[in-house]
Coordinates of C-alpha atoms in Angstrom, one line a residue:
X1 CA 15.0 -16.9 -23.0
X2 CA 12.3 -14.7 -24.5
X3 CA 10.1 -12.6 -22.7
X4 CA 6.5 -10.5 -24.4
X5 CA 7.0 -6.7 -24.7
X6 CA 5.2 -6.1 -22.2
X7 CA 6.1 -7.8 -19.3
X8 CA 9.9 -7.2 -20.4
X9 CA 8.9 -3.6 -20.4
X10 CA 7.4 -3.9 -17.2
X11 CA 10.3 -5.6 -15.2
X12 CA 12.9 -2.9 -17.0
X13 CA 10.5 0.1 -15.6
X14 CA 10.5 -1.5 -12.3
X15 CA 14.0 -1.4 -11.8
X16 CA 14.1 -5.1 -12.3
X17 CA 17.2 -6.1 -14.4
X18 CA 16.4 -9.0 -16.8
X19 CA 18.9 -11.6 -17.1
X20 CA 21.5 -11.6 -19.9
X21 CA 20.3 -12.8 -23.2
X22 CA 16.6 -12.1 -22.8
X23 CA 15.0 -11.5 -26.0
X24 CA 12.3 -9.1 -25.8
X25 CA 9.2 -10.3 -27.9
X26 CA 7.7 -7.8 -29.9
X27 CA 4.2 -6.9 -29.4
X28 CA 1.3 -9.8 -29.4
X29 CA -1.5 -7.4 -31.1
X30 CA -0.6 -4.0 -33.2
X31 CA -1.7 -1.1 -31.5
X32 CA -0.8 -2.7 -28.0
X33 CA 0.9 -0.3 -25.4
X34 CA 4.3 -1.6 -23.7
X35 CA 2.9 -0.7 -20.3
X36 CA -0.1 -3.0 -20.2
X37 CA -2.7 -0.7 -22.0
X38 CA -4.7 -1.5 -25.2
X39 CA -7.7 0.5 -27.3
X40 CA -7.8 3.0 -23.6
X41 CA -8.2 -0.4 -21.5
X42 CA -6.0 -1.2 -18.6
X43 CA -6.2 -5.0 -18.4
X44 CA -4.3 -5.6 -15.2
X45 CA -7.1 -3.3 -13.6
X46 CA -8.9 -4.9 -10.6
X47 CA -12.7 -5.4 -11.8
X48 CA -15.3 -4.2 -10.0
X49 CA -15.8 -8.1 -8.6
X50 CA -12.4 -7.8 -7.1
X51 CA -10.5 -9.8 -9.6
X52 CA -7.7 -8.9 -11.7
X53 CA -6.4 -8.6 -15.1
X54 CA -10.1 -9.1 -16.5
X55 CA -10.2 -5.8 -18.6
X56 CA -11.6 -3.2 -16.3
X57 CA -12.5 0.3 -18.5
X58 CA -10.4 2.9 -17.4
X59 CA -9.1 5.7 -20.0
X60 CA -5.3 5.7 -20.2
X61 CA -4.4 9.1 -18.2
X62 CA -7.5 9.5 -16.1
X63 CA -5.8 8.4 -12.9
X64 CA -6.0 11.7 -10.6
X65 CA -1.8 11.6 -8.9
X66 CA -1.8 13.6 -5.6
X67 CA 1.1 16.3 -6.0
X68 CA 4.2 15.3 -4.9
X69 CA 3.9 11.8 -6.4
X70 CA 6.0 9.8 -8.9
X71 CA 3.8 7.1 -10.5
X72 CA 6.5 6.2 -13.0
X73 CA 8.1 3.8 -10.8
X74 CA 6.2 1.1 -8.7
X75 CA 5.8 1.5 -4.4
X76 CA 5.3 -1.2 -2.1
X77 CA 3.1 0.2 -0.1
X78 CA 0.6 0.6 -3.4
X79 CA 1.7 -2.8 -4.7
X80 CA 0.1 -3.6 -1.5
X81 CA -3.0 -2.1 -1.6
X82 CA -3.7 -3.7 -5.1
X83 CA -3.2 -7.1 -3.3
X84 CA -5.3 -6.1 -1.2
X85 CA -8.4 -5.2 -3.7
X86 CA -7.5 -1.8 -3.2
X87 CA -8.2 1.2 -5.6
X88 CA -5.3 3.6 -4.6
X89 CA -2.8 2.5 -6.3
X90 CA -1.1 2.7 -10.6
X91 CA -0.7 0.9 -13.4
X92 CA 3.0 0.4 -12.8
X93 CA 1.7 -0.9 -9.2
X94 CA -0.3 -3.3 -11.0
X95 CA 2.0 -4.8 -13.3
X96 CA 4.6 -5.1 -10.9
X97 CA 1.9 -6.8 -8.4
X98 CA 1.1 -9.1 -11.0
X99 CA 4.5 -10.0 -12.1
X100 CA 5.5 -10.5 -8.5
X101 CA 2.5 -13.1 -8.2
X102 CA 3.3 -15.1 -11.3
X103 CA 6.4 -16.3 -9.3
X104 CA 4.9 -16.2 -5.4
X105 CA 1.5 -15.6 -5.1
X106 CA 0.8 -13.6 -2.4
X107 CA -3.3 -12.6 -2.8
X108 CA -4.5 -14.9 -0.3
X109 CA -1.7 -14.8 2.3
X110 CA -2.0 -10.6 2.1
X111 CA -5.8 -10.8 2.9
X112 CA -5.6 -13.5 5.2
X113 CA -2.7 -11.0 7.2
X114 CA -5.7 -7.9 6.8
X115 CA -8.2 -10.5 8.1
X116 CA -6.1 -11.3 11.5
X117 CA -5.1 -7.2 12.1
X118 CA -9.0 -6.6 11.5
X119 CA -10.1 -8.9 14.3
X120 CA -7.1 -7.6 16.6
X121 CA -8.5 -4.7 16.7
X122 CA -11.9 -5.4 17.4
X123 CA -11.1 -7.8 19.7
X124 CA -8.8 -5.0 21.7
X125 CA -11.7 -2.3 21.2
X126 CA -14.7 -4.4 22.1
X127 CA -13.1 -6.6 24.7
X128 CA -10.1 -5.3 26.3
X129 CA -10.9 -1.3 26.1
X130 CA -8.2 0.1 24.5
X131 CA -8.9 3.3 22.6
X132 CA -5.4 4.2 21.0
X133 CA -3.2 2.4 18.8
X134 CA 0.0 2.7 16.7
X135 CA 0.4 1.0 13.6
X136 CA 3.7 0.5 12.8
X137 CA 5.0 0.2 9.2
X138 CA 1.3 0.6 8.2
X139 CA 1.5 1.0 4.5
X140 CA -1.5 3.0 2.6
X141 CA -4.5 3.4 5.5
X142 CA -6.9 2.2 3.5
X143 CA -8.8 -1.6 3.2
X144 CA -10.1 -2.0 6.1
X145 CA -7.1 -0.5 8.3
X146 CA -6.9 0.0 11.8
X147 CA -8.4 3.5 12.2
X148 CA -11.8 2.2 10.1
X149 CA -12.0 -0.9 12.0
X150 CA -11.8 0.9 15.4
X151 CA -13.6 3.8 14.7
X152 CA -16.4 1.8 13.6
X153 CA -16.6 0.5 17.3
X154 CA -15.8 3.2 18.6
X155 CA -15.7 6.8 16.6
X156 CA -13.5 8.7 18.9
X157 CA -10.6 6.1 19.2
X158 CA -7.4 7.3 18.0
X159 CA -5.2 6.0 15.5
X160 CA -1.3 7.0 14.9
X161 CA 0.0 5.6 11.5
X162 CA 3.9 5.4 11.3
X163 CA 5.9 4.3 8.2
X164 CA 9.5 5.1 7.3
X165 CA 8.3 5.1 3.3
X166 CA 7.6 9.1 2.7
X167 CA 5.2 8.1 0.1
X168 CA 2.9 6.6 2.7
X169 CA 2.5 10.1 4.0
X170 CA 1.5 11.9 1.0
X171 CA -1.1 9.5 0.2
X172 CA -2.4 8.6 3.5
X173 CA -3.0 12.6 4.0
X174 CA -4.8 12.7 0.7
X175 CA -6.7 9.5 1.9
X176 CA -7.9 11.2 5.4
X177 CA -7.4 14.8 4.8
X178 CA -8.4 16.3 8.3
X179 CA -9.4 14.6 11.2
X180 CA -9.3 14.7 14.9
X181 CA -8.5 11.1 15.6
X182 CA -5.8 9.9 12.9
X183 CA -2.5 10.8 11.9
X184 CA 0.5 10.0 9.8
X185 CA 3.9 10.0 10.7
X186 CA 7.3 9.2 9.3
X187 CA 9.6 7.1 11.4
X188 CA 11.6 4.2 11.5
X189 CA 10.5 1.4 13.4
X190 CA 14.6 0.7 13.6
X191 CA 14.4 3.5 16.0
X192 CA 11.6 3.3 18.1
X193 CA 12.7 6.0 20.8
X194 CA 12.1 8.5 17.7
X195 CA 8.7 7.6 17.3
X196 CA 8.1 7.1 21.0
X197 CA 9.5 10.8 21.2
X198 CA 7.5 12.2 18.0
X199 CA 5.9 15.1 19.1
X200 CA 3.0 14.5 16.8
X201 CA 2.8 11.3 18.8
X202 CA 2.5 12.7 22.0
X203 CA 0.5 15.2 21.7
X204 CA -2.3 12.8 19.9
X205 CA -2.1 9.7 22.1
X206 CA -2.4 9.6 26.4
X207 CA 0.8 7.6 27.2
X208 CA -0.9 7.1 30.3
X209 CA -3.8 4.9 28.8
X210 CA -3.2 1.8 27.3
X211 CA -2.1 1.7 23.5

């Protein structure tokens, strides 16, 4: 079993162990990056149509990395987001996304999941009155997520976002920087009585009202 350069590279910086006995191919074009790049190109970009792997121009190195981040190794959250059409996400994100969907694809199941939450939402804003919500094991807030959705109906309902994932917190508070009606946490929804008993939690939402 052979595999390109590329995507051998790609599993092996994942974390993905190849099988024994996989050749690694060496590279298709000279001048051809192992992680994906050519000539300053990232071709597993999403184009501005929303499509993928179609040669979007972005400069090698230009991607601005909130501190505290390690984009040398792939998260699910941002695998996620790139599913998703999303922009905040890296090219390690990417290729592992696009691995992933060469064996399962996932694009249209992910979207159709962000469809359904997206008219939750304003189904339970517009018809049933609620005004707070917790969104547990949210991922990246972006994409049409729960705060955008109801705060579009309504701008003073109040969003809690709760994921165990530590990245998730660094990006979402780059995402939303400050704001009186969304917040991150990290919990576990393992253990809910911690994030029933978050402090942050309670003092943003009325456990009174319905959530």
């Amino acid at each position: 079993m052979s595999l390109p350069a590329p995507q051998a590279d790609a599993y092996l910086r994942a974390g993905i162990r190849l099988p024994s006995g996989t050749a690694r191919e060496p590279s298709r074009a000279a001048g051809e990056r192992a992680n994906g790049e050519r000539d300053g190109y990232d071709r597993l970009s999403r184009s501005e149509a929303g499509g993928w792997g179609e040669g979007v121009a972005m400069a090698a190195g230009d991607e601005r990395v909130p501190p505290g981040l390690d984009v040398s190794r792939p998260n699910v959250a941002r695998v996620y987001d790139y599913t998703l059409g999303g922009k905040d996400n890296y090219a390690i994100d990417r290729e592992v996304a696009d691995l992933s969907h060469e064996v399962m694809p996932a694009r249209a199941g992910a979207r159709a999941n962000r469809a359904f939450l997206r008219r939750v939402v304003r189904f339970l804003v517009a018809e049933a009155g609620v005004r707070q919500f917790i969104d547990i094991g949210s991922g990246l807030p972006t994409q049409g997520n729960v705060h955008e959705v109801a705060q579009a109906l309504d701008p003073a309902a109040r969003v809690v976002y709760v994921d165990y994932d530590p990245v998730v917190l660094v990006h979402a508070q780059a995402l939303l920087g400050r704001t009186n009606t969304t917040e991150v946490v990290t919990a576990d929804v393992r253990r809910p009585e911690e994030i029933a008993g978050n402090a942050t939690v309670r003092r943003f939402l009325d456990f009174d009202q319905p959530i």
